[in-house]
Amino acid sequence: RYKRLKGELEVIAGQIESAKNDQTKAQQLKSYYASEKQLREAAIEAKKEEIAQTREALAAKELEIADKREVIYENDQLFQQRLRAIYKLNNSSTLAEVLTVNSFGELLEVLHNLQRIAVNDTDLLDLLNAQRAELEQQQEEINGLLGQLEVDYGELEQQVSALSANIAAQDAAISAAEADKAAKEQAYDATSAEA
């Protein structure tokens, strides 16, 4: 009977050691998850700051866009006025202006001026279209950046939540290992007393 009890004591001692190992591993995992959680929380704070800065940049860009839209509107109105003026002049007045010239040099100058006005109008129209396209592209880029930052922020929050769940699971594992170790120590003491 004594030999059997001695054998049981060795088995229980091994179980106690195993429970201690389980407890140590759970504590190490908990420490790892806690440090990872701190890193993610720091990344969340950095991402919040980045989102705030991007929103400020977006607000500044929207003000700039509003200013540029005003300039575009003014240029557009100027272009519309020129178109109306050209329409009112009609081709007959242009022809009359060409016919009233006194020399070939004046004729070339009138034709050159008319061509320059047409080129300026075309350039103005191209500038308006380019400005509109640039504003739309800038706004899309900032909105895309902001969207990506918010996606990243959401992912970080999910990671923190998962790490918190892992920490809670390790707390439970630590408690279970402590309870198991205490029960084994009690069984060891009882078996030792009996031996």
Tab-separated table of C-alpha atoms in Angstrom:
chain	number	residue	atom	x	y	z
A	1	ARG	CA	0.000	0.000	0.000
A	2	TYR	CA	2.853	2.345	0.808
A	3	LYS	CA	4.449	1.680	-2.592
A	4	ARG	CA	1.139	2.429	-4.304
A	5	LEU	CA	0.798	5.706	-2.346
A	6	LYS	CA	4.402	6.626	-3.238
A	7	GLY	CA	3.565	6.012	-6.922
A	8	GLU	CA	0.455	8.186	-6.606
A	9	LEU	CA	2.560	10.922	-4.997
A	10	GLU	CA	4.935	10.884	-7.985
A	11	VAL	CA	2.005	11.080	-10.415
A	12	ILE	CA	0.409	13.923	-8.446
A	13	ALA	CA	3.760	15.757	-8.252
A	14	GLY	CA	4.000	15.500	-12.067
A	15	GLN	CA	0.445	16.838	-12.384
A	16	ILE	CA	1.298	19.735	-10.051
A	17	GLU	CA	4.358	20.549	-12.187
A	18	SER	CA	2.217	20.351	-15.330
A	19	ALA	CA	-0.355	22.735	-13.800
A	20	LYS	CA	2.482	25.135	-12.893
A	21	ASN	CA	3.754	24.967	-16.490
A	22	ASP	CA	0.252	25.603	-17.817
A	23	GLN	CA	-0.086	28.581	-15.495
A	24	THR	CA	3.317	29.974	-16.583
A	25	LYS	CA	2.482	29.549	-20.281
A	26	ALA	CA	-0.885	31.254	-19.793
A	27	GLN	CA	0.792	34.157	-17.988
A	28	GLN	CA	3.369	34.493	-20.759
A	29	LEU	CA	0.641	34.491	-23.404
A	30	LYS	CA	-1.326	37.041	-21.423
A	31	SER	CA	1.763	39.286	-21.259
A	32	TYR	CA	2.305	38.891	-24.990
A	33	TYR	CA	-1.331	39.726	-25.793
A	34	ALA	CA	-1.246	42.703	-23.410
A	35	SER	CA	1.862	44.135	-25.098
A	36	GLU	CA	0.336	43.562	-28.548
A	37	LYS	CA	-2.849	45.274	-27.369
A	38	GLN	CA	-0.829	48.277	-26.173
A	39	LEU	CA	0.868	48.475	-29.578
A	40	ARG	CA	-2.491	48.371	-31.376
A	41	GLU	CA	-3.948	50.988	-29.030
A	42	ALA	CA	-0.959	53.247	-29.760
A	43	ALA	CA	-1.508	52.637	-33.476
A	44	ILE	CA	-5.179	53.544	-33.019
A	45	GLU	CA	-4.197	56.838	-31.397
A	46	ALA	CA	-1.780	57.542	-34.255
A	47	LYS	CA	-4.473	56.641	-36.782
A	48	LYS	CA	-6.958	58.929	-35.027
A	49	GLU	CA	-4.432	61.748	-35.328
A	50	GLU	CA	-3.840	60.933	-38.983
A	51	ILE	CA	-7.596	60.895	-39.636
A	52	ALA	CA	-7.979	64.252	-37.877
A	53	GLN	CA	-5.144	65.735	-39.955
A	54	THR	CA	-6.631	64.320	-43.152
A	55	ARG	CA	-10.024	65.770	-42.262
A	56	GLU	CA	-8.361	69.148	-41.678
A	57	ALA	CA	-6.606	68.826	-45.028
A	58	LEU	CA	-9.924	67.889	-46.617
A	59	ALA	CA	-11.610	70.939	-45.080
A	60	ALA	CA	-8.762	73.165	-46.318
A	61	LYS	CA	-8.971	71.551	-49.765
A	62	GLU	CA	-12.735	72.095	-49.815
A	63	LEU	CA	-12.158	75.800	-49.084
A	64	GLU	CA	-9.566	75.907	-51.851
A	65	ILE	CA	-11.976	74.101	-54.159
A	66	ALA	CA	-14.710	76.608	-53.300
A	67	ASP	CA	-12.321	79.462	-54.125
A	68	LYS	CA	-11.283	77.803	-57.379
A	69	ARG	CA	-14.912	77.145	-58.262
A	70	GLU	CA	-15.558	80.851	-57.804
A	71	VAL	CA	-12.666	81.655	-60.156
A	72	ILE	CA	-13.912	79.064	-62.621
A	73	TYR	CA	-17.392	80.538	-62.396
A	74	GLU	CA	-16.046	84.047	-63.036
A	75	ASN	CA	-13.980	82.821	-66.000
A	76	ASP	CA	-16.988	80.923	-67.264
A	77	GLN	CA	-19.114	84.080	-67.052
A	78	LEU	CA	-16.409	86.003	-68.913
A	79	PHE	CA	-16.331	83.325	-71.564
A	80	GLN	CA	-20.128	83.425	-71.870
A	81	GLN	CA	-20.018	87.218	-72.279
A	82	ARG	CA	-17.406	86.887	-75.005
A	83	LEU	CA	-19.500	84.282	-76.780
A	84	ARG	CA	-22.536	86.584	-76.638
A	85	ALA	CA	-20.456	89.488	-77.909
A	86	ILE	CA	-19.097	87.401	-80.774
A	87	TYR	CA	-22.611	86.250	-81.591
A	88	LYS	CA	-23.900	89.849	-81.589
A	89	LEU	CA	-21.059	91.023	-83.802
A	90	ASN	CA	-21.885	88.215	-86.160
A	91	ASN	CA	-19.829	87.423	-89.171
A	92	SER	CA	-21.178	90.392	-91.184
A	93	SER	CA	-19.573	92.935	-88.803
A	94	THR	CA	-16.318	90.972	-88.983
A	95	LEU	CA	-16.593	91.098	-92.761
A	96	ALA	CA	-17.373	94.825	-92.592
A	97	GLU	CA	-14.324	95.353	-90.359
A	98	VAL	CA	-12.182	93.460	-92.851
A	99	LEU	CA	-13.581	95.496	-95.757
A	100	THR	CA	-12.885	98.856	-94.074
A	101	VAL	CA	-9.163	98.344	-93.870
A	102	ASN	CA	-7.031	100.681	-95.963
A	103	SER	CA	-3.980	98.526	-96.464
A	104	PHE	CA	-2.833	94.966	-96.619
A	105	GLY	CA	-0.935	95.513	-93.325
A	106	GLU	CA	-4.149	96.588	-91.554
A	107	LEU	CA	-5.923	93.550	-92.995
A	108	LEU	CA	-3.246	91.239	-91.580
A	109	GLU	CA	-3.477	92.973	-88.204
A	110	VAL	CA	-7.282	92.623	-88.078
A	111	LEU	CA	-7.079	88.948	-89.048
A	112	HIS	CA	-4.302	88.371	-86.503
A	113	ASN	CA	-6.403	90.007	-83.742
A	114	LEU	CA	-9.441	87.906	-84.658
A	115	GLN	CA	-7.323	84.755	-84.608
A	116	ARG	CA	-5.773	85.730	-81.245
A	117	ILE	CA	-9.269	86.256	-79.756
A	118	ALA	CA	-10.319	82.797	-80.981
A	119	VAL	CA	-7.144	81.198	-79.566
A	120	ASN	CA	-7.631	83.006	-76.227
A	121	ASP	CA	-11.206	81.784	-76.028
A	122	THR	CA	-10.106	78.223	-76.778
A	123	ASP	CA	-7.318	78.487	-74.184
A	124	LEU	CA	-9.762	79.835	-71.600
A	125	LEU	CA	-12.160	76.972	-72.258
A	126	ASP	CA	-9.323	74.430	-71.969
A	127	LEU	CA	-8.157	76.069	-68.709
A	128	LEU	CA	-11.669	75.892	-67.241
A	129	ASN	CA	-11.970	72.220	-68.134
A	130	ALA	CA	-8.509	71.427	-66.732
A	131	GLN	CA	-9.266	73.253	-63.468
A	132	ARG	CA	-12.534	71.378	-63.035
A	133	ALA	CA	-10.852	68.029	-63.660
A	134	GLU	CA	-8.008	68.837	-61.249
A	135	LEU	CA	-10.426	69.818	-58.477
A	136	GLU	CA	-12.452	66.661	-58.915
A	137	GLN	CA	-9.288	64.528	-58.848
A	138	GLN	CA	-7.963	66.220	-55.694
A	139	GLN	CA	-11.251	65.757	-53.898
A	140	GLU	CA	-11.431	62.090	-54.927
A	141	GLU	CA	-7.854	61.489	-53.720
A	142	ILE	CA	-8.534	63.009	-50.309
A	143	ASN	CA	-11.829	61.167	-49.944
A	144	GLY	CA	-10.068	57.915	-50.912
A	145	LEU	CA	-7.306	58.533	-48.369
A	146	LEU	CA	-9.826	59.301	-45.658
A	147	GLY	CA	-11.781	56.153	-46.513
A	148	GLN	CA	-8.626	54.005	-46.315
A	149	LEU	CA	-7.669	55.556	-42.973
A	150	GLU	CA	-11.108	54.764	-41.563
A	151	VAL	CA	-10.848	51.162	-42.838
A	152	ASP	CA	-7.405	50.849	-41.183
A	153	TYR	CA	-8.827	52.308	-37.968
A	154	GLY	CA	-11.663	49.767	-37.982
A	155	GLU	CA	-9.208	46.902	-38.503
A	156	LEU	CA	-7.082	48.090	-35.591
A	157	GLU	CA	-10.149	48.269	-33.356
A	158	GLN	CA	-11.043	44.690	-34.336
A	159	GLN	CA	-7.505	43.567	-33.514
A	160	VAL	CA	-7.688	45.249	-30.083
A	161	SER	CA	-11.018	43.570	-29.444
A	162	ALA	CA	-9.588	40.159	-30.420
A	163	LEU	CA	-6.542	40.721	-28.214
A	164	SER	CA	-8.809	41.679	-25.303
A	165	ALA	CA	-10.705	38.408	-25.821
A	166	ASN	CA	-7.389	36.503	-25.865
A	167	ILE	CA	-6.312	38.206	-22.633
A	168	ALA	CA	-9.615	37.234	-21.008
A	169	ALA	CA	-9.138	33.650	-22.218
A	170	GLN	CA	-5.635	33.558	-20.709
A	171	ASP	CA	-6.992	34.948	-17.428
A	172	ALA	CA	-9.453	32.055	-17.405
A	173	ALA	CA	-6.644	29.593	-18.224
A	174	ILE	CA	-4.527	31.024	-15.398
A	175	SER	CA	-7.421	30.672	-12.951
A	176	ALA	CA	-8.100	27.111	-14.108
A	177	ALA	CA	-4.411	26.188	-13.773
A	178	GLU	CA	-4.283	27.722	-10.271
A	179	ALA	CA	-7.406	25.813	-9.235
A	180	ASP	CA	-6.037	22.586	-10.739
A	181	LYS	CA	-2.676	23.111	-9.009
A	182	ALA	CA	-4.386	23.809	-5.663
A	183	ALA	CA	-6.517	20.663	-6.005
A	184	LYS	CA	-3.442	18.584	-6.912
A	185	GLU	CA	-1.468	20.025	-3.981
A	186	GLN	CA	-4.345	19.172	-1.665
A	187	ALA	CA	-4.456	15.620	-3.081
A	188	TYR	CA	-0.682	15.405	-2.704
A	189	ASP	CA	-0.857	16.508	0.925
A	190	ALA	CA	-3.646	14.014	1.658
A	191	THR	CA	-1.779	11.170	-0.069
A	192	SER	CA	1.460	12.159	1.668
A	193	ALA	CA	-0.270	12.134	5.070
A	194	GLU	CA	-1.789	8.760	4.314
A	195	ALA	CA	1.597	7.381	3.261
